[in-house]
Short mmCIF file of C-alpha atoms in Angstrom, two decimals:
data_model
loop_
_atom_site.label_atom_id
_atom_site.label_comp_id
_atom_site.label_asym_id
_atom_site.label_seq_id
_atom_site.Cartn_x
_atom_site.Cartn_y
_atom_site.Cartn_z
CA GLU A 1 111.02 117.61 104.44
CA ILE A 2 111.56 117.06 108.16
CA LEU A 3 115.20 117.18 109.25
CA MET A 4 116.17 114.71 111.95
CA THR A 5 119.25 115.66 113.95
CA GLN A 6 120.96 113.16 116.24
CA SER A 7 123.49 113.86 118.95
CA PRO A 8 126.17 113.10 119.71
CA ALA A 9 127.68 111.73 116.52
CA THR A 10 129.80 109.32 118.56
CA LEU A 11 129.29 108.15 122.13
CA SER A 12 132.08 106.33 123.95
CA VAL A 13 130.72 104.16 126.74
CA SER A 14 132.11 101.39 128.91
CA PRO A 15 130.26 98.05 129.06
CA GLY A 16 127.68 98.11 131.83
CA GLU A 17 127.26 101.87 131.68
CA ARG A 18 124.22 103.82 130.52
CA ALA A 19 124.02 105.39 127.08
CA THR A 20 121.68 108.27 126.25
CA LEU A 21 121.13 109.18 122.60
CA SER A 22 119.17 112.21 121.42
CA CYS A 23 117.11 112.88 118.31
CA ARG A 24 115.53 116.19 117.40
CA ALA A 25 112.99 116.82 114.63
CA SER A 26 112.81 120.13 112.76
CA GLN A 27 109.04 120.13 113.34
CA SER A 28 106.65 118.02 115.37
CA VAL A 29 106.38 114.37 114.42
CA THR A 30 103.98 113.66 117.32
CA SER A 31 104.99 110.19 118.59
CA LYS A 32 105.70 108.70 115.16
CA LEU A 33 109.35 108.11 115.81
CA ALA A 34 111.30 104.88 115.44
CA TRP A 35 114.78 103.82 116.49
CA TYR A 36 116.94 101.37 114.55
CA GLN A 37 120.21 99.63 115.33
CA GLN A 38 122.72 98.91 112.58
CA LYS A 39 125.84 96.77 112.82
CA PRO A 40 128.56 96.69 110.16
CA GLY A 41 127.50 94.89 107.00
CA GLN A 42 123.91 94.50 108.18
CA ALA A 43 120.62 96.20 107.45
CA PRO A 44 119.10 98.39 110.15
CA ARG A 45 117.04 96.56 112.75
CA LEU A 46 113.89 98.06 114.21
CA LEU A 47 114.14 98.53 117.99
CA ILE A 48 111.42 100.97 119.01
CA TYR A 49 108.35 102.49 117.40
CA GLY A 50 105.79 105.01 118.57
CA ALA A 51 108.70 106.72 120.35
CA SER A 52 108.59 104.29 123.28
CA THR A 53 107.31 100.81 122.32
CA ARG A 54 109.90 98.06 121.98
CA THR A 55 109.41 95.60 119.15
CA THR A 56 109.22 91.89 119.87
CA GLY A 57 112.46 90.48 121.19
CA ILE A 58 114.13 93.77 122.05
CA PRO A 59 115.59 93.66 125.59
CA ALA A 60 114.12 95.87 128.29
CA ARG A 61 117.45 97.71 128.67
CA PHE A 62 116.42 99.65 125.55
CA SER A 63 113.90 102.40 126.25
CA GLY A 64 112.60 105.32 124.26
CA SER A 65 110.92 108.52 125.29
CA GLY A 66 109.78 111.85 123.96
CA SER A 67 107.18 113.36 121.68
CA GLY A 68 106.86 116.29 119.35
CA THR A 69 110.40 117.28 118.44
CA GLU A 70 112.61 115.84 121.19
CA PHE A 71 113.31 112.13 121.61
CA THR A 72 115.70 109.98 123.59
CA LEU A 73 116.92 106.40 123.32
CA THR A 74 118.43 105.04 126.51
CA ILE A 75 120.39 101.83 126.85
CA SER A 76 120.48 101.22 130.58
CA SER A 77 123.47 98.88 130.82
CA LEU A 78 125.46 98.42 127.65
CA GLN A 79 126.23 94.90 126.59
CA SER A 80 128.91 93.97 124.06
CA GLU A 81 126.30 93.34 121.38
CA ASP A 82 124.91 96.87 121.76
CA PHE A 83 127.92 98.62 120.25
CA ALA A 84 126.54 99.76 116.92
CA VAL A 85 125.11 102.77 115.10
CA TYR A 86 121.63 103.94 116.07
CA TYR A 87 119.27 105.86 113.82
CA CYS A 88 116.03 107.66 114.51
CA GLN A 89 113.36 107.91 111.82
CA GLN A 90 110.13 109.89 111.63
CA TYR A 91 107.02 108.50 109.99
CA ASN A 92 104.63 111.34 110.62
CA ASN A 93 105.31 113.16 107.36
CA TRP A 94 106.33 112.38 103.78
CA PRO A 95 109.01 111.79 102.78
CA ARG A 96 110.04 109.61 105.71
CA THR A 97 113.41 110.80 106.99
CA PHE A 98 116.22 109.41 109.12
CA GLY A 99 118.75 110.99 111.40
CA GLN A 100 122.42 110.76 110.52
CA GLY A 101 123.11 108.26 113.28
CA THR A 102 124.92 107.99 116.61
CA LYS A 103 127.77 105.54 116.82
CA VAL A 104 128.02 103.87 120.24
CA GLU A 105 131.58 102.68 120.67
CA ILE A 106 133.50 100.95 123.42
CA LYS A 107 135.31 103.31 125.74
CA GLN B 1 109.08 83.99 108.67
CA GLU B 2 109.24 86.97 106.35
CA GLN B 3 112.32 87.40 104.22
CA LEU B 4 113.35 89.83 101.53
CA GLN B 5 116.03 88.72 99.07
CA GLN B 6 117.60 91.32 96.83
CA SER B 7 119.26 90.76 93.47
CA GLY B 8 120.79 92.92 90.80
CA PRO B 9 124.11 94.22 89.49
CA GLY B 10 126.60 95.94 91.71
CA LEU B 11 128.12 98.12 89.01
CA VAL B 12 126.27 100.55 86.74
CA LYS B 13 127.75 103.00 84.26
CA PRO B 14 126.93 106.70 84.50
CA SER B 15 123.79 107.75 82.58
CA GLN B 16 122.51 104.15 82.57
CA THR B 17 119.70 102.57 84.59
CA LEU B 18 120.09 100.97 87.99
CA SER B 19 117.79 97.94 88.35
CA LEU B 20 117.24 95.88 91.50
CA THR B 21 114.70 93.26 92.49
CA CYS B 22 113.42 92.25 95.91
CA ALA B 23 111.85 88.79 96.24
CA ILE B 24 109.38 88.37 99.08
CA SER B 25 108.81 85.23 101.14
CA GLY B 26 106.41 84.89 104.05
CA ASP B 27 104.20 87.74 102.83
CA SER B 28 102.53 88.92 99.64
CA VAL B 29 103.40 91.89 97.47
CA SER B 30 99.61 92.27 97.05
CA SER B 31 99.02 92.44 100.80
CA ASN B 32 96.38 94.96 101.84
CA ARG B 33 98.43 95.83 104.89
CA ALA B 34 102.06 96.09 103.75
CA SER B 35 103.96 98.63 101.71
CA TRP B 36 107.12 97.74 99.84
CA ASN B 37 109.92 100.25 99.98
CA TRP B 38 113.35 101.06 98.62
CA ILE B 39 115.84 102.84 100.87
CA ARG B 40 119.47 103.67 100.16
CA GLN B 41 122.43 104.47 102.36
CA SER B 42 125.58 106.37 101.51
CA PRO B 43 128.20 108.21 103.58
CA SER B 44 127.17 111.54 102.07
CA ARG B 45 123.36 111.20 102.21
CA GLY B 46 122.87 108.76 105.09
CA LEU B 47 119.70 106.68 105.02
CA GLU B 48 117.33 107.98 102.36
CA TRP B 49 113.86 106.62 101.65
CA LEU B 50 113.36 106.51 97.87
CA GLY B 51 109.86 105.26 97.35
CA ARG B 52 107.25 102.58 97.83
CA THR B 53 104.48 100.62 96.21
CA TYR B 54 101.42 99.15 97.86
CA TYR B 55 98.13 97.52 96.93
CA ARG B 56 94.79 98.71 98.29
CA SER B 57 92.35 97.41 95.66
CA LYS B 58 94.69 99.03 93.15
CA TRP B 59 98.39 99.80 93.01
CA TYR B 60 99.81 102.98 94.46
CA TYR B 61 103.26 104.50 94.19
CA ASP B 62 105.00 107.17 96.24
CA TYR B 63 108.44 108.62 95.52
CA THR B 64 110.71 111.03 97.29
CA PRO B 65 110.88 114.36 95.43
CA SER B 66 114.66 114.30 94.93
CA VAL B 67 114.50 111.29 92.59
CA SER B 68 110.86 111.34 91.48
CA SER B 69 111.71 112.15 87.86
CA ARG B 70 114.10 109.19 87.58
CA ILE B 71 112.58 106.40 89.65
CA THR B 72 110.11 103.60 88.99
CA ILE B 73 109.03 101.00 91.53
CA ASP B 74 106.96 98.14 90.24
CA ALA B 75 105.39 94.96 91.58
CA ASP B 76 105.31 91.53 89.96
CA THR B 77 102.53 89.49 91.53
CA SER B 78 103.38 86.33 89.58
CA LYS B 79 106.84 86.24 91.19
CA ASN B 80 105.86 87.91 94.47
CA GLN B 81 108.54 90.55 94.13
CA PHE B 82 109.01 94.23 93.50
CA SER B 83 111.66 96.18 91.70
CA LEU B 84 113.51 99.46 91.57
CA GLN B 85 114.63 101.26 88.45
CA LEU B 86 116.63 104.47 88.74
CA ASN B 87 117.43 106.17 85.45
CA SER B 88 120.25 108.45 84.40
CA VAL B 89 122.46 107.53 87.33
CA THR B 90 125.51 109.52 88.37
CA PRO B 91 128.29 108.71 90.86
CA GLU B 92 126.14 110.42 93.52
CA ASP B 93 123.76 107.44 93.24
CA THR B 94 126.46 105.12 94.53
CA ALA B 95 125.05 103.60 97.72
CA VAL B 96 123.89 100.47 99.46
CA TYR B 97 120.30 99.91 98.36
CA TYR B 98 117.83 98.14 100.62
CA CYS B 99 114.31 96.90 100.11
CA ALA B 100 112.10 96.97 103.19
CA ARG B 101 108.55 96.28 104.32
CA SER B 102 106.40 98.74 106.22
CA GLY B 103 102.81 98.76 107.45
CA HIS B 104 102.85 95.93 109.97
CA ILE B 105 104.33 97.90 112.87
CA GLU B 106 102.75 101.25 112.23
CA GLU B 107 104.68 102.73 109.32
CA THR B 108 108.11 101.56 110.39
CA TYR B 109 110.41 99.29 108.41
CA ASP B 110 110.26 95.93 110.13
CA TYR B 111 111.85 93.65 107.55
CA TRP B 112 114.79 94.55 105.33
CA GLY B 113 116.65 92.94 102.48
CA GLN B 114 120.33 92.19 102.84
CA GLY B 115 121.40 95.28 100.95
CA THR B 116 123.14 95.67 97.59
CA LEU B 117 126.13 97.92 97.09
CA VAL B 118 125.65 99.65 93.76
CA THR B 119 128.61 101.56 92.41
CA VAL B 120 128.12 104.02 89.57
CA SER B 121 131.34 104.16 87.63
CA SER B 122 132.59 103.88 84.09
#
């Protein structure tokens, strides 16, 4: 089973600032990496797949990069609605596995 | 517009069976493109994929090893829904359970149910 490790656990950012979230896989997942956003009481929402492709309706301030074992989600200018928990997930191997999440909170 | 609507009890006694259903609208459980998944989330285990069913001329089932001896996922084509049964539950199975679709955006989960908090307690 591939272990997905996210850092940091919590990121304190002021509105308008940039947020950089990291995700590391215990072995290569090629580019089969997705990012999800979860707000309290809601299901996760798919933001990015294929490590760098935004899904329909996701603002351009969200960008993903990386391949193999190292991945990054960048939110270029945080808006109030972006404060949430973000999860990475690999879909290169079975079972599919998620990271433990990074909480982006208001500084 | 695709929607997944979950139903089932929120409280299950230890050693009993957890049963949840996910009703699909806007897609078909028999789709040759989609897979239908169950995922749970708890503070101790995080997000954990449990298993899936999908139809490709016949029905297939995949389960995560940690629960494979206790889990059954089934599809009901007449009601366009799929279900989760988890046997012999313990308090460690307490979690929010989600159904989710995959297969339309690579193998990511693009549509999710609303989630059901299931508490295992006597």
